[in-house]
Amino acid sequence: MNAKEQGECGDASRGQFNSRLGFVLAAAGSAVGLGNLWRFPYLTYKYGGAGADAGGAGTFVIVYLACIALVCLPLILAEILVGKRGRRNPVGSFNAIRPGTRWNIVGYLGIATGFLILSYYAVVAGWSIEYTYKSLVNEFAGFETAIPDEEAGQALAAEFISSHPGTDDAVALESARTAAGSPEAFNTRLLAKKAELHPQHLFSQFVANPVKQVGYFLAFMLLTVILVLGGVAGGIERGNKVMMPLLLLMLIVLAIRVLTLEGGGRIIGYLFKPSLSTLSWDLVLAAMGQAFFSLSVGMGALLTYGSYLGPKDRIETASAAIPAIDASVALLASIVVCGAIISFGLAMSGSGTGNVFTAIPVIFQSIPGGRWLVVLFYLLVTLAALTSTISLLEVVASYMIDERKMKRTRAVLLSAAAISAVGVICALSFNLLSGYTLFGMTFFDMLDYICSNIALPVGGILIAIFVGWVMRHEEKREELVCMNPIIYRVWNVLLKFLAPAAILAVLIGQFVFRS
Ligand code: PHE
């Protein structure tokens, strides 16, 4: 990926542009993934709820965007800078820049975080393979017979009771039938309910199956291993160059589709109209954690990719492009998933972790061409997840290669095996181990919470302090030769003061004000 020769600040030739594009795409590929397509829509929905006007989703989105602009954006540049200057894995880079100090702890923390994220991330990524398959063989059809009338009727009765509190259980179904107006209208509602329940059943049956959970998880790890074995230029860069543009295109098509649904436009107000009354520490922490997670920042993934840049490669534009691409994909994904949920009035069950898997099939049932669009959608989720898992595995493997002097093959296989051992527990936490919880969280939930909401932000604070306070201006300037002096100053101030203070405030606030 190294650009061989490049003018100081001038235009790069076509060949060099290609290599820089390769880096931007790989870094954006790391950032864009399940964080955008699965986690962001489910969190916006968690805070927004079904009430399209409550403002919770808007508040979440605004706080998330603010975290990206003020905290994560400066951090991305800082993290890539450390990798580019250190030219090694996270531990090695800190060692190279400040030899003999304990700053390499930041690198170790990052590698541990990457290890843990991959172990649960690949579980959900495995779901996307199964869902690509399910959509290909059209398993989402056939809901007319798969769900018995009684069950759909019960669901309608329960809905009636929740919108008409005080209704007697015994008459709720009858009342729902009367309220529908005509027997035909009631039958239509019954059918719609079946179409909605079917994917929920498929999803809960799927996650309850330990063999499938472990199997798909391991399959996804294998895919990741194959790409990472190819190395930086061969596997990672080439894969991303194809997958990233494809993914963006597919998502835009889907978003247009949802926005042109009846009532689809309401999603814009849902996602962007905040309401102060919904602001809470919990929401702010979740939004910040999501910003870190989604941008892959705080654990050395971007640092590692940065280490494959040439000394003269410019990193400012790339650092700005990554959050721009990432936030756009997240917002598009929420338009698709939440837009579909609210314009269809779907009732989502549970915590929403299955939203992408339960809502999407329902939406596509009623869209012309949906039979095939849904295949595209899950393929997109799979590809996006893959461009992220390769960056996670690369962090752990690059450490083994540089610091433990292993051959790439051995390093990749060993890391993947260790990660898989932990991942199996995550995969089983949806079924065999679902009863084992701590603070109401399963092993999977716990890892996700610790990594996103604690480990990544803490890594972020340390990187901000390192680059903001420990590295000298001359060192930083050497890596940012062409950066406008004013922007450089603003960046430095954000990094020195705002980023660490804001992250710390949110982390501490969470414990002090936890309700
Ligand atoms: N950013 C990735 C996503 O949104 C997840 C990830 C986190 C990847 C941290 C690498 C490092 O899916």
Coordinates of C-alpha atoms and ligand atoms in Angstrom, one line a residue:
M1 CA 0.0 0.0 0.0
N2 CA 3.0 2.3 0.4
A3 CA 3.1 5.1 -2.1
K4 CA 6.6 4.9 -3.4
E5 CA 7.3 8.4 -4.4
Q6 CA 5.1 11.3 -3.9
G7 CA 5.5 15.1 -4.2
E8 CA 5.6 16.8 -0.8
C9 CA 2.1 18.3 -0.8
G10 CA 1.3 18.3 -4.5
D11 CA -1.0 16.2 -6.6
A12 CA -0.2 12.6 -6.6
S13 CA 0.0 10.7 -9.8
R14 CA -2.7 8.3 -10.7
G15 CA -0.9 5.3 -9.3
Q16 CA -0.2 6.9 -6.0
F17 CA -3.8 8.1 -5.8
N18 CA -4.8 4.5 -6.1
S19 CA -2.7 3.5 -3.2
R20 CA -4.1 6.3 -1.1
L21 CA -7.6 5.3 -2.1
G22 CA -6.8 1.8 -1.1
F23 CA -5.9 3.0 2.4
V24 CA -9.1 5.1 2.7
L25 CA -11.2 2.3 1.5
A26 CA -9.6 -0.2 3.9
A27 CA -9.9 2.2 6.8
A28 CA -13.5 3.0 5.9
G29 CA -14.1 -0.7 5.4
S30 CA -12.9 -1.3 8.9
A31 CA -15.2 1.5 10.2
V32 CA -18.2 0.5 8.2
G33 CA -19.7 -2.7 9.4
L34 CA -22.2 -4.2 11.8
G35 CA -21.7 -1.1 13.9
N36 CA -23.5 0.9 11.2
L37 CA -25.9 -1.7 9.9
W38 CA -26.9 -3.6 13.0
R39 CA -25.8 -1.7 16.1
F40 CA -26.7 1.9 15.1
P41 CA -30.2 1.2 13.9
Y42 CA -31.0 -0.9 17.0
L43 CA -29.7 1.7 19.3
T44 CA -31.6 4.5 17.5
Y45 CA -34.6 2.4 17.8
K46 CA -33.9 1.6 21.5
Y47 CA -33.8 5.3 22.3
G48 CA -36.4 6.4 19.8
G49 CA -39.0 3.6 20.3
A50 CA -42.0 3.2 18.2
G51 CA -43.3 6.7 19.0
A52 CA -42.1 8.5 15.9
D53 CA -42.4 11.9 17.6
A54 CA -40.8 11.3 21.0
G55 CA -37.5 12.7 20.0
G56 CA -35.3 10.0 21.7
A57 CA -33.8 8.8 18.4
G58 CA -33.1 12.4 17.3
T59 CA -31.3 13.1 20.6
F60 CA -29.3 9.9 20.3
V61 CA -28.3 10.8 16.7
I62 CA -27.3 14.4 17.5
V63 CA -25.2 13.3 20.5
Y64 CA -23.6 10.6 18.3
L65 CA -22.8 13.1 15.5
A66 CA -21.4 15.6 18.1
C67 CA -19.1 12.8 19.5
I68 CA -17.9 12.0 16.0
A69 CA -17.1 15.6 15.1
L70 CA -15.6 16.8 18.4
V71 CA -14.0 13.7 19.9
C72 CA -13.6 10.9 17.4
L73 CA -12.5 12.9 14.4
P74 CA -9.4 14.4 16.1
L75 CA -8.7 11.0 17.6
I76 CA -8.8 9.2 14.2
L77 CA -6.1 11.5 12.9
A78 CA -4.1 11.0 16.1
E79 CA -4.4 7.2 15.9
I80 CA -3.4 7.0 12.2
L81 CA -0.5 9.4 13.0
V82 CA 0.9 7.1 15.6
G83 CA 0.7 4.1 13.3
K84 CA 2.2 6.0 10.4
R85 CA 5.1 7.2 12.5
G86 CA 5.7 4.0 14.5
R87 CA 5.2 1.8 11.4
R88 CA 4.3 -1.2 13.5
N89 CA 1.5 -2.8 15.3
P90 CA -0.1 -0.9 18.3
V91 CA 2.5 -2.1 20.9
G92 CA 5.4 -1.7 18.5
S93 CA 4.4 1.8 17.4
F94 CA 4.3 3.2 20.9
N95 CA 7.6 1.5 21.6
A96 CA 9.1 3.0 18.5
I97 CA 7.9 6.6 19.3
R98 CA 8.7 6.6 23.0
P99 CA 11.1 3.7 23.6
G100 CA 11.5 2.5 27.1
T101 CA 8.3 4.0 28.5
R102 CA 5.1 2.3 29.5
W103 CA 3.1 3.9 26.7
N104 CA 3.0 0.6 25.0
I105 CA 0.3 -0.3 27.5
V106 CA -2.1 1.6 25.3
G107 CA -1.1 -0.8 22.5
Y108 CA -1.7 -3.9 24.7
L109 CA -5.1 -2.5 25.8
G110 CA -6.0 -2.0 22.1
I111 CA -5.0 -5.5 21.1
A112 CA -7.0 -7.0 24.0
T113 CA -10.0 -4.9 23.0
G114 CA -9.7 -6.0 19.4
F115 CA -9.4 -9.6 20.4
L116 CA -12.6 -9.3 22.5
I117 CA -14.6 -7.3 19.9
L118 CA -13.8 -9.9 17.2
S119 CA -15.0 -12.7 19.5
Y120 CA -18.5 -11.4 19.7
Y121 CA -18.6 -9.4 16.5
A122 CA -18.1 -12.5 14.4
V123 CA -21.1 -14.1 16.1
V124 CA -23.5 -11.5 14.7
A125 CA -21.5 -11.5 11.4
G126 CA -22.3 -15.2 11.2
W127 CA -26.0 -14.4 11.4
S128 CA -25.6 -12.4 8.2
I129 CA -24.4 -15.5 6.4
E130 CA -27.4 -17.5 7.6
Y131 CA -29.7 -14.6 6.6
T132 CA -28.2 -14.3 3.1
Y133 CA -28.9 -18.0 2.8
K134 CA -32.4 -17.7 4.2
S135 CA -33.3 -14.9 1.8
L136 CA -31.8 -16.8 -1.1
V137 CA -34.0 -19.8 -0.5
N138 CA -36.9 -17.5 0.3
E139 CA -37.5 -18.8 3.8
F140 CA -39.3 -15.6 4.6
A141 CA -42.2 -16.5 2.4
G142 CA -44.8 -19.0 3.5
F143 CA -45.8 -17.1 6.6
E144 CA -49.5 -17.7 5.8
T145 CA -49.1 -21.4 6.8
A146 CA -46.2 -21.1 9.2
I147 CA -48.0 -19.0 11.8
P148 CA -51.3 -20.4 13.1
D149 CA -54.4 -18.1 13.0
E150 CA -54.7 -18.3 16.8
E151 CA -51.2 -17.0 17.4
A152 CA -51.6 -14.0 15.1
G153 CA -55.1 -13.4 16.6
Q154 CA -53.6 -13.4 20.1
A155 CA -51.0 -10.9 19.0
L156 CA -53.7 -8.6 17.6
A157 CA -55.7 -9.0 20.8
A158 CA -52.6 -8.0 22.9
E159 CA -52.1 -5.0 20.7
F160 CA -55.7 -4.0 21.1
I161 CA -55.4 -4.2 24.9
S162 CA -52.2 -2.1 24.9
S163 CA -54.0 0.6 22.9
H164 CA -57.2 0.3 24.8
P165 CA -56.1 -0.3 28.4
G166 CA -58.7 -1.9 30.6
T167 CA -60.1 -4.2 27.9
D168 CA -61.0 -7.6 29.2
D169 CA -58.7 -10.4 27.9
A170 CA -61.7 -12.5 27.0
V171 CA -63.2 -9.9 24.6
A172 CA -60.1 -8.3 23.3
L173 CA -60.0 -10.5 20.1
E174 CA -63.6 -9.8 19.4
S175 CA -63.1 -6.1 20.0
A176 CA -60.1 -6.1 17.6
R177 CA -62.2 -7.8 15.0
T178 CA -65.0 -5.2 15.4
A179 CA -62.5 -2.4 15.3
A180 CA -61.1 -3.6 12.0
G181 CA -64.4 -2.6 10.4
S182 CA -65.0 -5.6 8.1
P183 CA -64.1 -9.3 8.2
E184 CA -61.9 -8.7 5.1
A185 CA -60.1 -5.9 6.8
F186 CA -59.5 -8.1 9.9
N187 CA -58.2 -10.9 7.7
T188 CA -55.7 -8.5 6.0
R189 CA -54.5 -7.4 9.5
L190 CA -54.2 -11.1 10.5
L191 CA -52.1 -11.8 7.5
A192 CA -49.9 -8.8 8.1
K193 CA -49.4 -9.9 11.6
K194 CA -48.3 -13.4 10.4
A195 CA -45.9 -11.8 8.0
E196 CA -44.4 -9.9 10.9
L197 CA -44.3 -12.8 13.4
H198 CA -42.7 -15.2 11.0
P199 CA -39.3 -13.5 10.8
Q200 CA -39.3 -13.1 14.6
H201 CA -39.9 -16.8 15.0
L202 CA -37.2 -17.6 12.5
F203 CA -34.8 -15.4 14.3
S204 CA -35.5 -16.7 17.8
Q205 CA -35.3 -20.3 16.5
F206 CA -32.0 -19.5 14.9
V207 CA -30.3 -17.9 17.9
A208 CA -31.6 -20.7 20.1
N209 CA -29.8 -23.3 18.1
P210 CA -26.3 -23.7 19.6
V211 CA -24.9 -25.8 16.8
K212 CA -25.9 -23.2 14.2
Q213 CA -24.6 -20.3 16.3
V214 CA -21.2 -21.9 16.8
G215 CA -21.1 -23.2 13.2
Y216 CA -21.8 -19.8 11.6
F217 CA -19.5 -18.1 14.0
L218 CA -16.6 -20.4 13.0
A219 CA -17.5 -20.1 9.4
F220 CA -17.1 -16.3 9.6
M221 CA -13.8 -16.6 11.4
L222 CA -12.6 -18.8 8.6
L223 CA -13.6 -16.3 6.0
T224 CA -11.7 -13.6 7.9
V225 CA -8.7 -15.8 8.3
I226 CA -8.6 -16.4 4.5
L227 CA -8.6 -12.7 3.7
V228 CA -6.1 -11.8 6.4
L229 CA -3.7 -14.6 5.3
G230 CA -3.5 -12.8 2.0
G231 CA -1.7 -9.9 3.7
V232 CA -2.2 -6.2 3.4
A233 CA -2.0 -5.6 -0.3
G234 CA -3.2 -8.9 -1.5
G235 CA -6.2 -9.7 0.8
I236 CA -7.2 -6.6 2.7
E237 CA -6.7 -3.9 0.1
R238 CA -8.1 -5.8 -2.8
G239 CA -11.1 -7.1 -0.9
N240 CA -12.0 -3.6 0.3
K241 CA -11.7 -2.0 -3.1
V242 CA -14.5 -4.2 -4.4
M243 CA -16.7 -4.5 -1.4
M244 CA -16.9 -0.9 -0.2
P245 CA -18.3 0.8 -3.3
L246 CA -20.7 -2.1 -3.8
L247 CA -22.0 -1.8 -0.4
L248 CA -22.6 2.0 -0.6
L249 CA -24.5 1.5 -3.8
M250 CA -26.7 -1.2 -2.4
L251 CA -27.5 0.9 0.6
I252 CA -28.5 3.9 -1.4
V253 CA -30.9 1.9 -3.5
L254 CA -32.5 0.5 -0.3
A255 CA -32.8 3.9 1.3
I256 CA -34.5 5.4 -1.7
R257 CA -36.9 2.5 -1.6
V258 CA -37.8 3.0 2.0
L259 CA -38.1 6.8 1.7
T260 CA -40.6 6.4 -1.1
L261 CA -42.8 4.0 0.9
E262 CA -46.0 5.5 2.2
G263 CA -45.1 7.4 5.4
G264 CA -41.4 6.6 4.7
G265 CA -40.5 10.3 5.0
R266 CA -41.4 10.4 8.7
I267 CA -38.1 8.8 9.4
I268 CA -36.2 12.0 8.7
G269 CA -38.0 13.8 11.6
Y270 CA -37.6 10.6 13.7
L271 CA -33.8 10.6 13.2
F272 CA -33.0 14.3 13.4
K273 CA -35.5 16.0 15.7
P274 CA -34.1 15.8 19.2
S275 CA -35.9 16.4 22.4
L276 CA -34.1 17.6 25.5
S277 CA -36.3 15.6 27.8
T278 CA -34.9 12.4 26.5
L279 CA -31.3 13.3 27.3
S280 CA -29.8 11.0 29.9
W281 CA -26.3 9.8 30.9
D282 CA -27.1 6.4 29.7
L283 CA -28.0 7.8 26.2
V284 CA -24.9 9.9 26.1
L285 CA -22.6 7.0 27.1
A286 CA -24.3 4.8 24.5
A287 CA -24.0 7.4 21.8
M288 CA -20.3 7.9 22.6
G289 CA -19.6 4.2 22.8
Q290 CA -21.4 3.8 19.5
A291 CA -19.3 6.6 17.9
F292 CA -16.0 4.8 19.0
F293 CA -17.2 1.4 18.0
S294 CA -18.5 2.5 14.6
L295 CA -15.4 4.4 13.7
S296 CA -13.1 1.6 14.9
V297 CA -11.3 4.2 17.0
G298 CA -9.5 3.7 20.3
M299 CA -8.0 0.2 19.9
G300 CA -5.4 0.4 17.2
A301 CA -7.2 -0.8 14.1
L302 CA -6.7 2.5 12.3
L303 CA -3.3 2.7 13.8
T304 CA -2.4 -0.7 12.3
Y305 CA -3.7 0.3 8.9
G306 CA -1.8 3.6 9.2
S307 CA 1.4 1.7 9.8
Y308 CA 1.2 0.4 6.2
L309 CA 1.4 3.9 4.8
G310 CA 4.5 5.4 3.3
P311 CA 6.3 8.1 5.2
K312 CA 5.1 10.7 2.7
D313 CA 1.5 9.7 2.5
R314 CA -0.9 12.3 3.6
I315 CA -3.4 11.3 6.3
E316 CA -5.6 14.4 6.9
T317 CA -8.0 13.9 4.1
A318 CA -8.3 10.2 4.9
S319 CA -9.0 11.0 8.5
A320 CA -11.9 13.2 7.5
A321 CA -13.2 10.9 4.9
I322 CA -13.5 7.9 7.3
P323 CA -16.1 9.5 9.6
A324 CA -18.0 11.1 6.7
I325 CA -18.4 7.8 5.0
D326 CA -19.1 6.0 8.2
A327 CA -21.8 8.3 9.5
S328 CA -23.4 8.4 6.1
V329 CA -23.7 4.6 6.1
A330 CA -25.0 4.5 9.6
L331 CA -27.7 7.1 8.9
L332 CA -28.6 5.4 5.6
A333 CA -28.9 2.1 7.5
S334 CA -31.2 3.7 10.1
I335 CA -33.3 5.2 7.4
V336 CA -33.7 1.7 6.0
V337 CA -34.3 -0.2 9.2
C338 CA -36.0 2.2 11.5
G339 CA -37.8 3.9 8.6
A340 CA -39.3 0.6 7.6
I341 CA -40.2 -0.2 11.2
I342 CA -42.1 3.0 11.8
S343 CA -43.7 3.3 8.5
F344 CA -45.0 -0.3 8.8
G345 CA -45.9 0.2 12.4
L346 CA -44.0 -3.0 13.3
A347 CA -43.9 -4.0 16.9
M348 CA -40.4 -4.9 17.8
S349 CA -39.8 -7.4 20.6
G350 CA -37.0 -7.7 23.1
S351 CA -34.0 -5.4 23.2
G352 CA -34.0 -4.9 19.4
T353 CA -30.7 -6.7 18.8
G354 CA -32.5 -8.7 16.2
N355 CA -34.1 -5.7 14.4
V356 CA -32.1 -5.9 11.3
F357 CA -32.9 -9.6 11.1
T358 CA -36.6 -9.4 11.9
A359 CA -37.7 -6.1 10.4
I360 CA -36.0 -6.3 7.1
P361 CA -37.7 -9.4 5.7
V362 CA -41.1 -7.9 6.6
I363 CA -40.4 -4.8 4.7
F364 CA -39.2 -6.5 1.6
Q365 CA -42.2 -8.8 1.5
S366 CA -44.3 -5.8 0.4
I367 CA -41.8 -4.2 -1.9
P368 CA -41.8 -5.0 -5.6
G369 CA -38.6 -6.9 -6.3
G370 CA -38.2 -7.4 -2.5
R371 CA -37.6 -11.1 -3.0
W372 CA -34.2 -10.3 -4.5
L373 CA -33.5 -7.0 -2.8
V374 CA -33.5 -8.7 0.6
V375 CA -30.7 -11.1 -0.7
L376 CA -28.7 -8.0 -1.7
F377 CA -29.2 -6.5 1.7
Y378 CA -27.9 -9.4 3.7
L379 CA -25.1 -9.9 1.3
L380 CA -24.2 -6.3 2.0
V381 CA -24.3 -6.9 5.7
T382 CA -22.0 -9.9 5.3
L383 CA -19.5 -8.0 3.2
A384 CA -19.5 -5.0 5.5
A385 CA -18.9 -7.2 8.5
L386 CA -16.0 -8.9 6.7
T387 CA -14.2 -5.7 6.0
S388 CA -14.4 -5.0 9.7
T389 CA -13.4 -8.4 11.0
I390 CA -10.3 -8.4 8.8
S391 CA -9.1 -5.2 10.4
L392 CA -9.7 -6.6 13.9
L393 CA -7.8 -9.8 13.2
E394 CA -5.1 -7.9 11.5
V395 CA -4.4 -5.9 14.8
V396 CA -3.9 -9.1 16.8
A397 CA -2.0 -10.8 14.1
S398 CA 0.3 -7.9 13.3
Y399 CA 1.3 -7.8 17.0
M400 CA 2.2 -11.5 16.8
I401 CA 4.2 -10.9 13.6
D402 CA 6.1 -7.8 14.7
E403 CA 6.6 -8.4 18.4
R404 CA 6.5 -12.2 18.7
K405 CA 8.4 -12.7 15.4
M406 CA 5.9 -15.1 14.0
K407 CA 5.3 -15.9 10.3
R408 CA 2.0 -14.4 9.1
T409 CA 0.3 -17.8 8.6
R410 CA 1.2 -18.9 12.1
A411 CA 0.3 -15.6 13.7
V412 CA -3.1 -15.4 11.9
L413 CA -4.0 -19.0 12.7
L414 CA -3.0 -18.8 16.3
S415 CA -4.8 -15.5 16.9
A416 CA -7.9 -16.8 15.2
A417 CA -7.9 -19.9 17.3
A418 CA -7.6 -18.1 20.6
I419 CA -10.4 -15.6 19.6
S420 CA -12.6 -18.5 18.5
A421 CA -12.3 -20.0 21.9
V422 CA -13.8 -16.9 23.5
G423 CA -16.3 -16.4 20.6
V424 CA -17.8 -19.8 21.2
I425 CA -18.9 -18.7 24.6
C426 CA -20.5 -15.6 23.0
A427 CA -22.3 -17.7 20.5
L428 CA -23.6 -20.0 23.2
S429 CA -24.8 -17.0 25.3
F430 CA -27.9 -16.8 23.1
N431 CA -28.9 -20.4 23.9
L432 CA -27.2 -22.9 26.3
L433 CA -25.6 -20.1 28.4
S434 CA -28.4 -17.6 28.2
G435 CA -29.3 -18.1 31.8
Y436 CA -25.9 -16.9 33.0
T437 CA -26.2 -13.2 33.4
L438 CA -24.5 -10.5 35.3
F439 CA -26.3 -7.1 35.9
G440 CA -28.9 -8.5 33.5
M441 CA -26.4 -9.0 30.7
T442 CA -25.3 -12.2 29.0
F443 CA -21.7 -12.8 28.3
F444 CA -22.2 -11.4 24.8
D445 CA -23.9 -8.2 26.1
M446 CA -21.3 -7.8 28.7
L447 CA -18.4 -8.0 26.3
D448 CA -20.1 -5.5 24.0
Y449 CA -20.8 -3.1 26.9
I450 CA -17.2 -3.3 28.2
C451 CA -15.5 -3.0 24.8
S452 CA -17.6 -0.2 23.4
N453 CA -18.5 1.8 26.4
I454 CA -15.4 1.5 28.5
A455 CA -12.3 0.0 26.7
L456 CA -12.6 2.0 23.5
P457 CA -13.2 5.4 25.2
V458 CA -10.4 4.7 27.7
G459 CA -8.1 3.8 24.8
G460 CA -9.2 7.1 23.2
I461 CA -8.3 9.2 26.2
L462 CA -4.8 7.6 26.3
I463 CA -4.2 8.1 22.6
A464 CA -5.4 11.8 22.9
I465 CA -3.0 12.4 25.9
F466 CA -0.2 10.7 24.1
V467 CA -0.5 12.6 20.9
G468 CA -1.8 15.8 22.5
W469 CA 0.7 16.1 25.4
V470 CA 3.5 13.7 25.0
M471 CA 4.4 14.0 21.3
R472 CA 6.3 17.1 20.4
H473 CA 5.0 19.5 17.7
E474 CA 8.0 18.8 15.4
E475 CA 7.2 15.1 15.5
K476 CA 3.6 15.6 14.7
R477 CA 4.4 18.2 12.1
E478 CA 6.7 15.8 10.3
E479 CA 3.7 13.5 9.7
L480 CA 1.4 16.4 8.8
V481 CA 3.6 18.5 6.6
C482 CA 0.8 19.9 4.5
M483 CA -1.8 20.5 7.2
N484 CA -3.2 24.0 7.4
P485 CA -1.7 25.7 10.5
I486 CA -5.0 26.8 11.8
I487 CA -6.6 23.4 11.4
Y488 CA -3.5 21.9 13.1
R489 CA -4.0 24.2 16.1
V490 CA -7.7 23.4 16.4
W491 CA -6.9 19.7 16.1
N492 CA -4.3 19.9 18.8
V493 CA -6.5 21.8 21.2
L494 CA -9.4 19.4 20.7
L495 CA -7.0 16.5 21.3
K496 CA -5.3 18.0 24.4
F497 CA -8.4 19.3 26.2
L498 CA -11.8 18.6 24.8
A499 CA -11.5 14.9 23.8
P500 CA -10.0 13.6 27.0
A501 CA -12.2 15.8 29.2
A502 CA -15.4 15.0 27.4
I503 CA -14.7 11.2 27.4
L504 CA -13.8 11.3 31.1
A505 CA -16.9 13.3 31.9
V506 CA -19.1 10.8 30.2
L507 CA -17.4 7.8 31.8
I508 CA -17.5 9.2 35.3
G509 CA -21.0 10.7 34.8
Q510 CA -22.2 7.3 33.9
F511 CA -21.2 5.9 37.3
V512 CA -22.1 8.9 39.4
F513 CA -25.5 9.6 37.8
R514 CA -26.5 6.0 37.0
S515 CA -30.1 5.7 37.8
Ligands
PHE1 N1 -16.3 -0.2 13.2 C1 -16.7 -1.6 13.1 C2 -18.2 -1.6 12.8 O1 -18.8 -0.6 12.9 C3 -16.4 -2.4 14.2 C4 -15.0 -2.3 14.7 C5 -14.7 -1.8 15.9 C6 -13.9 -2.7 13.8 C7 -13.3 -1.6 16.3 C8 -12.6 -2.5 14.2 C9 -12.3 -2.0 15.4 O2 -18.7 -2.6 12.5

